[in-house]
Each structure stands twice: as C-alpha cells, then as structure tokens.
Short mmCIF file of C-alpha atoms and ligand atoms in Angstrom, two decimals:
data_model
loop_
_atom_site.label_atom_id
_atom_site.label_comp_id
_atom_site.label_asym_id
_atom_site.label_seq_id
_atom_site.Cartn_x
_atom_site.Cartn_y
_atom_site.Cartn_z
CA MET F 1 266.46 350.92 75.14
CA ARG F 2 267.06 353.88 72.84
CA PRO F 3 264.26 354.67 70.38
CA HIS F 4 264.62 352.54 67.27
CA THR F 5 262.55 350.71 64.67
CA LEU F 6 262.95 347.42 62.85
CA ARG F 7 263.16 347.82 59.09
CA CYS F 8 262.87 345.09 56.49
CA THR F 9 266.17 344.58 54.67
CA ALA F 10 264.31 343.79 51.44
CA CYS F 11 261.08 345.82 51.11
CA GLY F 12 261.90 348.54 53.63
CA GLU F 13 258.71 348.15 55.65
CA GLU F 14 259.06 349.52 59.18
CA HIS F 15 258.02 347.40 62.15
CA ALA F 16 257.51 348.42 65.78
CA PRO F 17 260.48 347.78 68.08
CA GLU F 18 258.28 345.46 70.18
CA ARG F 19 258.06 342.96 67.32
CA ARG F 20 259.67 339.74 68.47
CA LEU F 21 259.63 337.74 65.24
CA PRO F 22 262.82 338.77 63.43
CA ARG F 23 261.32 338.63 59.93
CA CYS F 24 259.21 341.07 57.90
CA ALA F 25 255.46 340.61 58.28
CA THR F 26 254.98 341.34 54.56
CA CYS F 27 257.83 339.69 52.66
CA GLY F 28 259.42 337.36 55.23
CA GLN F 29 262.95 338.74 54.87
CA PRO F 30 265.14 339.66 57.88
CA LEU F 31 264.80 342.93 59.81
CA ASP F 32 267.50 345.45 60.74
CA VAL F 33 267.58 347.73 63.77
CA VAL F 34 267.34 351.35 62.61
CA LEU F 35 268.77 353.83 65.06
CA GLU F 36 269.82 357.44 64.89
CA ILE F 37 273.57 357.81 65.40
CA PRO F 38 274.18 361.13 67.18
CA ASP F 39 276.50 363.84 65.83
CA GLY F 40 279.96 363.44 67.30
CA ALA F 41 279.45 359.70 67.86
CA ALA F 42 282.69 358.12 69.09
CA PRO F 43 283.98 355.23 71.17
CA ARG F 44 283.72 356.08 74.86
CA ASP F 45 285.75 355.18 77.88
CA GLY F 46 284.43 352.10 79.55
CA ILE F 47 285.30 348.52 80.05
CA ASP F 48 282.45 346.61 78.49
CA LEU F 49 281.40 346.56 74.88
CA PHE F 50 278.13 348.35 75.52
CA ASP F 51 279.74 351.23 77.39
CA ARG F 52 282.38 351.71 74.73
CA TRP F 53 280.03 351.68 71.76
CA ARG F 54 276.98 353.26 73.38
CA ASP F 55 276.61 355.90 70.64
CA PHE F 56 276.19 353.20 68.00
CA LEU F 57 274.03 350.69 69.86
CA PRO F 58 270.33 350.72 70.79
CA PHE F 59 270.92 350.53 74.55
CA GLU F 60 270.66 353.03 77.40
CA PRO F 61 273.14 353.03 80.29
CA ASP F 62 270.54 351.52 82.64
CA ASP F 63 269.53 348.64 80.35
CA PRO F 64 270.19 345.26 81.98
CA VAL F 65 273.34 344.03 80.25
CA VAL F 66 274.94 340.69 81.12
CA THR F 67 278.55 340.57 80.02
CA LEU F 68 281.33 338.00 80.12
CA GLY F 69 283.89 340.43 78.69
CA GLU F 70 283.11 339.88 75.01
CA GLY F 71 284.78 341.89 72.24
CA ASP F 72 287.81 344.20 72.32
CA THR F 73 289.77 341.56 70.42
CA PRO F 74 293.20 342.09 68.80
CA LEU F 75 293.65 343.19 65.18
CA LEU F 76 296.86 341.33 64.60
CA PRO F 77 299.15 342.25 61.67
CA SER F 78 300.19 339.14 59.76
CA ARG F 79 303.90 338.51 59.42
CA ARG F 80 304.49 335.11 57.86
CA VAL F 81 301.35 334.79 55.75
CA ALA F 82 301.60 338.37 54.52
CA ALA F 83 305.20 337.75 53.43
CA GLN F 84 304.16 334.56 51.64
CA LEU F 85 301.41 336.36 49.76
CA GLY F 86 303.65 339.34 49.04
CA MET F 87 301.34 341.62 51.00
CA GLU F 88 302.30 344.35 53.43
CA ARG F 89 299.02 345.06 55.11
CA LEU F 90 297.18 341.86 55.98
CA ARG F 91 295.57 341.70 59.40
CA PHE F 92 293.62 339.15 61.39
CA LYS F 93 290.72 340.17 63.62
CA ASN F 94 291.22 337.54 66.28
CA GLU F 95 287.77 336.58 67.54
CA THR F 96 289.07 333.35 69.08
CA VAL F 97 289.79 335.19 72.33
CA ASN F 98 286.14 335.88 73.15
CA PRO F 99 284.72 334.38 76.39
CA THR F 100 283.47 331.22 74.67
CA TRP F 101 286.13 331.37 71.92
CA SER F 102 284.07 332.70 69.03
CA PHE F 103 282.56 336.02 67.87
CA LYS F 104 279.10 334.66 68.76
CA ASP F 105 279.49 336.15 72.26
CA ARG F 106 279.11 339.70 70.93
CA GLY F 107 275.72 338.91 69.44
CA THR F 108 274.62 336.77 72.36
CA ALA F 109 275.32 339.64 74.78
CA ALA F 110 273.38 342.10 72.59
CA ALA F 111 270.42 339.80 71.93
CA LEU F 112 270.29 338.83 75.60
CA ALA F 113 270.25 342.51 76.64
CA ARG F 114 267.25 343.04 74.39
CA ALA F 115 265.49 339.94 75.77
CA LEU F 116 266.10 341.15 79.34
CA ALA F 117 264.81 344.63 78.48
CA ASP F 118 261.66 342.88 77.21
CA GLY F 119 261.34 341.12 80.57
CA ALA F 120 262.19 337.63 79.26
CA ASP F 121 263.00 334.96 81.81
CA ARG F 122 263.46 332.17 79.29
CA ILE F 123 265.92 332.19 76.40
CA GLY F 124 267.00 329.68 73.80
CA THR F 125 268.79 329.10 70.52
CA VAL F 126 269.12 326.70 67.62
CA SER F 127 272.71 325.82 66.88
CA SER F 128 275.13 323.15 65.88
CA GLY F 129 277.95 324.41 68.01
CA ASN F 130 279.38 327.80 68.84
CA MET F 131 276.14 329.68 69.32
CA ALA F 132 274.82 326.95 71.60
CA VAL F 133 277.91 327.18 73.81
CA SER F 134 277.67 330.96 73.87
CA VAL F 135 273.95 331.12 74.72
CA ALA F 136 274.34 328.38 77.35
CA ALA F 137 277.16 330.32 79.03
CA TYR F 138 275.36 333.69 79.02
CA GLY F 139 272.10 332.02 80.08
CA ALA F 140 273.89 330.50 83.06
CA ARG F 141 275.51 333.81 83.93
CA ALA F 142 272.14 335.58 83.75
CA GLY F 143 270.44 332.82 85.76
CA LEU F 144 267.83 332.26 83.07
CA ASP F 145 265.96 329.15 82.03
CA THR F 146 267.89 328.28 78.83
CA THR F 147 266.86 325.91 76.05
CA ILE F 148 269.28 324.67 73.40
CA LEU F 149 267.88 322.94 70.31
CA LEU F 150 270.35 320.71 68.50
CA ALA F 151 270.17 318.63 65.35
CA THR F 152 270.52 314.90 66.04
CA THR F 153 273.50 314.87 63.65
CA ILE F 154 275.66 316.97 66.00
CA ALA F 155 279.14 315.55 66.69
CA ASP F 156 279.31 313.96 70.17
CA GLU F 157 282.26 316.07 71.23
CA LYS F 158 280.26 319.25 70.78
CA VAL F 159 277.67 318.44 73.45
CA PRO F 160 279.64 318.53 76.76
CA PRO F 161 280.89 322.13 76.28
CA ILE F 162 277.20 323.10 76.06
CA ALA F 163 276.00 320.75 78.81
CA VAL F 164 278.53 322.02 81.36
CA HIS F 165 276.40 325.17 81.73
CA ARG F 166 273.32 323.02 82.49
CA PRO F 167 270.81 324.30 79.90
CA ARG F 168 267.89 322.18 78.81
CA ILE F 169 269.13 320.40 75.67
CA VAL F 170 266.64 319.09 73.13
CA MET F 171 267.80 317.03 70.14
CA VAL F 172 265.39 317.63 67.30
CA ASP F 173 264.91 315.12 64.52
CA GLY F 174 263.96 316.98 61.33
CA ASP F 175 265.12 319.60 58.85
CA TYR F 176 267.62 321.95 60.50
CA GLY F 177 266.72 324.91 58.26
CA GLU F 178 263.04 324.53 59.16
CA LEU F 179 263.91 324.32 62.88
CA TYR F 180 265.09 327.94 62.76
CA PHE F 181 261.57 329.14 61.87
CA ARG F 182 259.68 326.66 64.08
CA SER F 183 261.72 327.62 67.13
CA LEU F 184 260.89 331.31 66.64
CA GLU F 185 257.18 330.52 66.32
CA ALA F 186 257.15 328.23 69.35
CA GLY F 187 259.15 330.81 71.31
CA GLU F 188 256.59 333.50 70.47
CA VAL F 189 253.79 331.33 71.88
CA LEU F 190 255.67 329.97 74.91
CA GLY F 191 257.50 333.15 75.88
CA ILE F 192 261.01 331.89 75.09
CA ALA F 193 263.26 334.51 73.51
CA PHE F 194 265.15 332.64 70.79
CA LEU F 195 268.47 334.38 70.18
CA ASN F 196 268.97 332.72 66.79
CA SER F 197 271.78 333.27 64.30
CA ASP F 198 270.64 336.43 62.53
CA VAL F 199 268.04 338.05 64.80
CA PRO F 200 268.33 341.87 64.59
CA PHE F 201 270.01 342.33 67.96
CA ARG F 202 272.57 339.61 67.30
CA VAL F 203 273.44 341.57 64.16
CA GLU F 204 273.92 344.67 66.36
CA GLY F 205 276.44 342.73 68.43
CA SER F 206 278.44 341.73 65.34
CA LYS F 207 278.45 345.36 64.26
CA THR F 208 281.02 346.03 66.99
CA ILE F 209 283.60 344.01 65.01
CA ALA F 210 283.53 346.71 62.32
CA LEU F 211 283.58 349.52 64.88
CA GLU F 212 286.63 348.04 66.61
CA ILE F 213 288.48 347.56 63.31
CA TRP F 214 287.80 351.19 62.44
CA GLU F 215 289.17 352.33 65.78
CA GLN F 216 292.15 349.96 65.71
CA LEU F 217 293.20 351.20 62.26
CA GLY F 218 293.23 354.78 63.55
CA ARG F 219 289.66 355.57 62.48
CA ARG F 220 289.97 354.28 58.94
CA VAL F 221 288.35 351.40 57.09
CA PRO F 222 290.47 348.68 55.46
CA ASP F 223 290.41 348.28 51.66
CA ARG F 224 288.85 344.85 51.95
CA ILE F 225 287.24 342.65 54.59
CA VAL F 226 286.80 338.89 54.32
CA VAL F 227 284.15 337.16 56.45
CA PRO F 228 283.10 333.49 56.60
CA VAL F 229 279.36 333.22 55.96
CA SER F 230 276.85 330.66 57.19
CA ALA F 231 273.50 332.07 58.37
CA GLY F 232 274.78 335.49 57.33
CA GLY F 233 274.18 337.33 60.63
CA ASN F 234 277.82 338.16 61.26
CA PHE F 235 278.39 339.40 57.72
CA ARG F 236 275.30 341.60 58.00
CA GLY F 237 276.52 343.04 61.29
CA ILE F 238 280.02 343.85 60.05
CA VAL F 239 278.71 345.49 56.87
CA LYS F 240 276.09 347.42 58.86
CA GLY F 241 278.83 348.71 61.15
CA PHE F 242 280.88 350.12 58.28
CA ALA F 243 277.76 351.49 56.56
CA GLU F 244 276.71 353.31 59.73
CA LEU F 245 280.18 354.81 60.14
CA MET F 246 279.80 356.14 56.62
CA GLU F 247 276.28 357.48 57.24
CA ALA F 248 277.55 359.20 60.38
CA GLY F 249 280.25 360.91 58.27
CA LEU F 250 283.06 359.19 60.19
CA VAL F 251 284.49 357.51 57.08
CA ASP F 252 283.98 358.30 53.41
CA ARG F 253 283.98 354.85 51.85
CA MET F 254 283.15 351.19 52.43
CA PRO F 255 285.69 348.37 52.35
CA ALA F 256 285.34 345.87 49.50
CA LEU F 257 283.37 342.91 50.87
CA VAL F 258 284.14 339.22 50.51
CA ALA F 259 281.67 336.54 51.67
CA ALA F 260 283.76 333.38 52.08
CA GLN F 261 282.20 329.90 52.05
CA ALA F 262 283.26 326.27 51.84
CA ALA F 263 282.50 324.69 48.47
CA GLY F 264 280.86 321.80 50.35
CA CYS F 265 278.11 324.17 51.50
CA ALA F 266 278.06 327.36 49.44
CA PRO F 267 274.49 328.57 48.94
CA VAL F 268 275.57 332.23 48.87
CA ALA F 269 278.65 331.79 46.66
CA SER F 270 276.69 329.64 44.15
CA ALA F 271 273.84 332.14 43.93
CA TRP F 272 276.39 334.94 43.46
CA ALA F 273 278.27 333.04 40.73
CA GLU F 274 275.01 332.30 38.91
CA GLY F 275 273.68 335.84 39.26
CA ARG F 276 270.65 334.80 41.34
CA ASP F 277 269.21 337.08 44.02
CA ARG F 278 267.93 334.20 46.18
CA VAL F 279 269.82 331.41 47.89
CA GLU F 280 268.75 327.83 47.27
CA HIS F 281 268.74 325.01 49.81
CA VAL F 282 271.91 322.87 49.73
CA ASP F 283 270.84 319.26 50.08
CA HIS F 284 273.92 317.55 51.47
CA PRO F 285 276.31 319.97 53.15
CA ASP F 286 279.71 318.35 53.43
CA THR F 287 282.66 320.29 54.78
CA ILE F 288 285.16 320.22 57.61
CA ALA F 289 284.12 323.82 58.28
CA HIS F 290 281.11 322.71 60.35
CA ALA F 291 280.53 326.15 61.82
CA ILE F 292 279.53 327.44 58.38
CA ASP F 293 277.46 324.58 56.99
CA ASN F 294 273.98 326.13 57.21
CA PRO F 295 272.25 324.63 54.13
CA PHE F 296 269.62 327.37 53.84
CA PRO F 297 270.94 330.57 55.41
CA PRO F 298 268.14 332.74 56.78
CA SER F 299 270.07 335.91 55.89
CA GLY F 300 271.47 334.53 52.63
CA ASP F 301 269.34 336.78 50.40
CA GLN F 302 270.36 339.82 52.42
CA VAL F 303 274.05 338.91 52.06
CA LEU F 304 273.48 338.83 48.29
CA ARG F 305 271.79 342.24 48.41
CA LEU F 306 274.73 343.69 50.37
CA LEU F 307 277.24 342.23 47.91
CA SER F 308 275.35 343.94 45.07
CA ARG F 309 274.81 347.24 46.87
CA TYR F 310 278.47 347.64 47.79
CA ASP F 311 281.64 346.46 46.09
CA GLY F 312 281.35 342.80 46.99
CA THR F 313 282.02 339.27 45.88
CA ALA F 314 281.56 335.72 47.18
CA VAL F 315 284.17 332.97 47.04
CA ALA F 316 283.91 329.23 47.74
CA VAL F 317 287.04 327.25 48.67
CA THR F 318 287.85 323.54 48.76
CA GLU F 319 288.55 321.36 51.79
CA GLU F 320 292.26 321.25 50.89
CA GLU F 321 292.41 325.02 50.71
CA ILE F 322 290.71 325.30 54.12
CA ILE F 323 293.15 322.94 55.81
CA ALA F 324 296.11 324.66 54.17
CA ALA F 325 294.79 328.03 55.37
CA GLN F 326 294.35 326.66 58.89
CA ARG F 327 298.03 325.71 58.81
CA SER F 328 299.00 329.13 57.41
CA LEU F 329 297.19 330.89 60.23
CA ALA F 330 299.06 328.69 62.66
CA SER F 331 302.36 329.73 61.03
CA ASP F 332 301.47 333.24 62.16
CA GLY F 333 300.77 331.99 65.68
CA LEU F 334 296.97 331.82 65.41
CA PHE F 335 294.94 328.66 65.78
CA GLY F 336 291.49 329.05 64.28
CA GLN F 337 288.90 326.38 63.64
CA PRO F 338 288.42 325.38 59.98
CA ALA F 339 285.56 327.87 59.42
CA ALA F 340 287.80 330.63 60.75
CA ALA F 341 290.46 329.80 58.15
CA VAL F 342 288.03 330.04 55.23
CA PRO F 343 288.56 333.82 54.79
CA LEU F 344 292.31 333.37 54.38
CA ALA F 345 291.72 330.57 51.86
CA ALA F 346 289.32 332.85 49.96
CA LEU F 347 291.80 335.73 50.02
CA ARG F 348 294.53 333.50 48.62
CA ARG F 349 292.18 332.49 45.84
CA LEU F 350 291.35 336.12 45.05
CA MET F 351 295.01 337.10 44.98
CA GLU F 352 295.81 334.30 42.56
CA SER F 353 292.98 335.25 40.21
CA GLY F 354 293.81 338.96 40.34
CA GLY F 355 290.59 339.72 42.25
CA ALA F 356 292.56 341.36 45.05
CA GLY F 357 295.85 343.29 44.96
CA ARG F 358 299.01 342.90 47.03
CA SER F 359 299.08 346.53 48.09
CA GLU F 360 295.60 346.37 49.61
CA GLU F 361 294.99 346.60 53.31
CA VAL F 362 292.96 343.48 54.06
CA VAL F 363 291.31 342.19 57.23
CA CYS F 364 290.37 338.50 57.57
CA VAL F 365 287.98 337.77 60.43
CA VAL F 366 289.20 334.71 62.37
CA THR F 367 285.83 333.80 63.85
CA GLY F 368 286.46 330.90 66.26
CA ALA F 369 289.19 328.95 68.03
CA GLY F 370 290.98 325.84 66.79
CA LEU F 371 290.23 323.69 69.82
CA LYS F 372 286.52 323.97 69.07
CA TYR F 373 286.73 321.11 66.65
CA THR F 374 289.28 318.47 67.49
CA ALA F 375 288.45 316.15 64.57
CA ALA F 376 290.29 318.64 62.35
CA LEU F 377 293.45 318.07 64.38
CA ALA F 378 294.10 314.83 62.53
CA HIS F 379 295.20 316.96 59.56
CA HIS F 380 297.92 318.63 61.57
CA THR F 381 300.07 315.90 63.03
CA SER F 382 303.83 316.12 62.78
CA GLU F 383 306.77 313.83 63.34
CA THR F 384 307.92 313.77 66.96
CA LEU F 385 311.30 312.82 68.38
CA HIS F 386 311.75 310.60 71.42
CA CYS F 387 314.72 310.27 73.71
CA ARG F 388 315.87 309.17 77.15
CA LEU F 389 316.63 311.88 79.64
CA ASP F 390 320.34 311.11 79.48
CA ASP F 391 320.37 311.59 75.72
CA LEU F 392 318.64 314.93 75.76
CA ALA F 393 321.57 317.16 74.78
CA GLU F 394 322.65 314.77 72.07
CA THR F 395 319.13 314.62 70.63
CA LEU F 396 318.73 318.38 70.62
CA GLN F 397 321.99 318.80 68.82
CA GLY F 398 321.07 316.36 66.06
C1 PLP H 401 278.65 331.05 63.41
C2 PLP H 401 280.00 331.05 62.83
C3 PLP H 401 280.27 331.55 61.54
C4 PLP H 401 279.18 332.04 60.63
O1 PLP H 401 278.46 333.16 61.09
P1 PLP H 401 276.98 333.41 60.56
O2 PLP H 401 276.52 334.60 61.32
O3 PLP H 401 276.18 332.17 60.84
O4 PLP H 401 277.09 333.66 59.09
C5 PLP H 401 281.58 331.58 61.10
N1 PLP H 401 282.59 331.08 61.85
C6 PLP H 401 282.38 330.60 63.08
C7 PLP H 401 283.54 330.06 63.85
C8 PLP H 401 281.08 330.54 63.61
O5 PLP H 401 280.89 330.05 64.84
ZN1 ZN H 402 259.75 343.07 53.82
#
C-alpha cells in the first residue's frame, strides 16, 4: 500500500497505518485515511476502479485487489422529475448497477484490498442487508473464510441472497449498535478482518463516487449533493472525495451537502435540528427505508462535524414522502429501494421550503436497487387489464 496514516476525525490524533481498530485510541471517534495526493493527479486509463483512481487511493499497482467490476456507474440526467420540480440540472448517480446492486461494493472492494494486504484470510461484517450481500459475494470471489453477523430481527427474504455465497451466518441476539463494536473487538482477537460500515478503507471506496461525479460533470463539482445517511460511512467518503479534489487544487469549491434520513430513524437530522454535536441512540427505528435504519450511527458525530465545516444541512422525510419519491424515480426509469429514494424526497422538501434553488445543479445518490426489498412493492401496484388472445386488438384500442 502507499504510505498513509490514520487520523482521528475529531481530535486529529495520528495513528499508525497498521492499526486495525477503526476508532481513535484517545477519543473513540472514527479514523480517516490520510494520503498525499500527487501533483497532476487525474483519472487514469484502466478498467477497474483501483486502476482508474490510483492517484487518489492508498493502493499500489501490485496490491492484491479482488474486483467484481464495482463503480463506474452512470450519472443520469433527470427528465421527468426535473421537469416536475422546475429544475434543469438534476442528476441521479445510479449506484443500483453495482455488482451486488448497491454502492456498498465500492467500499467492500477497498476494505477487502486492505485486509488482503494485511495478510487476512478471514473477513466478516455486521449488516442488516446490503453490506452482508456485498461482503459475502466478495468473500466468495476471494476464496476467504467469511462471517456475516445478522440481527435476529432481519427480514426472512434478506437471508437467501447472502446465503447463496455460502458464508458462515451468525444471528446475534442483542443490541445491534453494540454489535458493531463487539465484532471489531472479537475480530482483533480472532484475526477476522471486519469490514464494517464506516471503517476507514470502506470510506476510501465511497470516495470514488465523488471522483466519478467530478469526472462525469467535466471536472466540476455540482452545486449540491444529497446522500442518504445511516452509519455515515458513505457520506464521509463522498465528502472526503470532494474535499481532496479541492486540496489537490482540482476544484475551487465544495458542493452544498445534504444528509438525508427517514423521520422514523433520524439520529443525525434530529441532532442537527437541535444544534447538538453528538448523535443520540434512537430507541425504536421504524421506517420502510430499512437500509438506513441504524439507530446509533458510528460515524454520526463525524457527519455532524462535516455538515458544520462545510455548507451542509440534514433533512428527515416521512414514509409517504419516501414512497412518493420511489415512484418519482421510477417515472424517470430508475427503480431504487426506499432508502435510495430518500435523497429525492429530501430535495423536494428543500425546494419547497426555499432551502434549495431551481437553477442549482443537484446530484441525488441512488444508493441501492428496488428489488432489494420486495415488501415495498406492495405500495406500487397498479390496475391490470385482462383479455383473451382473440380480443387483443380490441382491448388495446380501448
Ligand atoms: C448502507 C446503505 C445506505 C447508508 O450508507 P451508510 O454508509 O450506512 O450511511 C444508504 N442506502 C443504501 C441502499 C444502503 O445500502
Ligand atoms: Zn480522537
């Protein structure tokens, strides 16, 4: 790997790159990879994510990368939704087309590359869905012993897409927020690299979303970016990507930042609204946007710090707004899972309250695919016609 350190996002303390626990030894807050970006840094030719973004990532060409073709996703201009909102420059970063249908694959590939560079032969994660599928798939591809820890409350339909890759699955009875920390500790002792939601190298993987957007817009940043937030790892990565482009002198400003949450589990948005600098545990998360229902986000405080440092805000939206936004995305041809529609719902809210302008160039990150969560499909039925074959023409005319 390229020389780098791990720096605390809160107190700034530097830690050696060998440190495996992803939190600061002094204050317990998350760590960021700190890396020198060379002069003249630019996307390179190459097929996989790590070749293309080598100048911005902590890997060397001979590091052992396992890829399934993650990243390089479309930045799709909105037609229908933009027209409805009276906007001209609304775009969707379509992360549903990743190998396991969510952005998690970027971070899994990066965190796995780090684990392999460390010589790990066992990996694991704690997840209620998308990350579990992603780590199980990459673990299978890499031929590694893979452990997936799930909460006993997981929906039945979410287990087979994990199990098909044959990891060891352990259902854990107990507090899900606490499981995040216990798994890291147990992994440290047992030699299992836990690629959890916001570990520093997972954040590096998410960084490539920002780098791609910059490139796709012709090496510019949008005016505003809207990201659904749960653990906070993806938000951190996207913001870090734009911040590093600025530090490298490749852009001269940051986009305005929006952390979007569901009102049924909004630890970041509530802390932001109340002016607190710490998230508080949400006791009974309740939202259709299951992928973003972490009740005590491990990077929540860091998301709040980033919102304060840059021009940021947090927005919580209702269940009705989420389902309506899922339908709006579909009207533009995109089918995202409920969590992936939360940014559009938040943007609509901001437009209505005057918090965002029609002339802005806005990117909503559509984080995961609609088929991930079929229970939400019940909200999207429509009337169907029936006919006999002989009556087909007549029926179509009517
Ligand atoms: C994991 C996930 C999120 C939230 O990302 P965090 O890094 O946990 O904040 C949002 N949407 C989808 C579809 C996800 O799978
Ligand atoms: Zn610290």
